[in-house]
Short mmCIF file of C-alpha atoms in Angstrom, two decimals:
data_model
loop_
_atom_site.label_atom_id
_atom_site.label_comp_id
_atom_site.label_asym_id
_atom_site.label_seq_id
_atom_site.Cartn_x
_atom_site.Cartn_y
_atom_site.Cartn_z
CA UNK A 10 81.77 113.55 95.55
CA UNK A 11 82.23 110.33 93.79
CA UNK A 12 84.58 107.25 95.14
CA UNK A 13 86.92 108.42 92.24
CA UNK A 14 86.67 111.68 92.64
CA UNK A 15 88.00 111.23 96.33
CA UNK A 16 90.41 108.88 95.46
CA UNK A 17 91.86 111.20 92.69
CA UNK A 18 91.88 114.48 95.14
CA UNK A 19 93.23 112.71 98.12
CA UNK A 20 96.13 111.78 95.28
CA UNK A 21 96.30 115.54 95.14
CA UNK A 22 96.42 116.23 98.97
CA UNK A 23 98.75 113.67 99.44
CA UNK A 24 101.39 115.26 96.17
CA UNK A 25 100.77 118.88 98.07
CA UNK A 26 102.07 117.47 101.43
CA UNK A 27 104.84 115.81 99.83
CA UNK A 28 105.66 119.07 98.52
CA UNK A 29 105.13 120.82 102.01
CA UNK A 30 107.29 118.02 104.02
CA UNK A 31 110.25 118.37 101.81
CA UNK A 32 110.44 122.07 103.07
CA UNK A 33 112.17 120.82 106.19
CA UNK A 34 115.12 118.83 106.97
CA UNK A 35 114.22 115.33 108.24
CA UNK A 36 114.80 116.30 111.95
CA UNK A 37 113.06 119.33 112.25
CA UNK A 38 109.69 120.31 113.70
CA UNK A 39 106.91 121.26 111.88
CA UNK A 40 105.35 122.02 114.76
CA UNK A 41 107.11 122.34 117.84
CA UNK A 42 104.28 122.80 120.15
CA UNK A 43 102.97 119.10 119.34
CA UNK A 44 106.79 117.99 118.43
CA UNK A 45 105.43 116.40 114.93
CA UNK A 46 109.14 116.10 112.68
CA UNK A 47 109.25 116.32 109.17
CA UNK A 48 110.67 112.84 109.45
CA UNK A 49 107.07 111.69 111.14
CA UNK A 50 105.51 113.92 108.59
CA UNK A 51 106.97 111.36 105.63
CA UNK A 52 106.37 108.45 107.74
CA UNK A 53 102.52 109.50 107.78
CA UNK A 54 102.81 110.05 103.69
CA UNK A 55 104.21 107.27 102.97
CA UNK A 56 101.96 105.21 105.17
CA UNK A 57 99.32 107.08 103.66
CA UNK A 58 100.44 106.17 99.74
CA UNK A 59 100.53 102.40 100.57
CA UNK A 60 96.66 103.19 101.49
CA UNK A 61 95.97 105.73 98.76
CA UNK A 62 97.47 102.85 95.99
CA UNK A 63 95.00 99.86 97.73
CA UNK A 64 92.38 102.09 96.69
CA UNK A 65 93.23 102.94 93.81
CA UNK A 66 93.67 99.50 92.88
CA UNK A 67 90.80 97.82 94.38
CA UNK A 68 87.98 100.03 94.14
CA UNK A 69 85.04 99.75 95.84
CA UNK A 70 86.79 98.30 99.14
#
């Protein structure tokens, strides 16, 4: 798989696990054993964005 073609699917990931973490109100668990919250859940995302848009913009990195 190509840079791009990485950078474009983990765009994709990133849109389907938006998707999944607004299933769940912001203090519940999406997985109780481990005690991850849909509010850490969007943390991670959104952390993951800021990442996902430095790559997109500086390719090559």
């Amino acid at each position: 798989m190509t840079e791009d073609a990485a950078t474009h699917r983990l765009g994709e990931a990133l849109n389907h696990l938006h998707a999944f973490a607004a299933t769940f109100d912001a203090g519940a668990y999406v997985d109780e054993a481990s005690a991850l919250t849909a509010a850490d859940l969007r943390l991670i995302l959104d952390t993951l964005e800021q990442v996902h848009g430095i790559v997109k913009a500086a390719p090559g990195l």
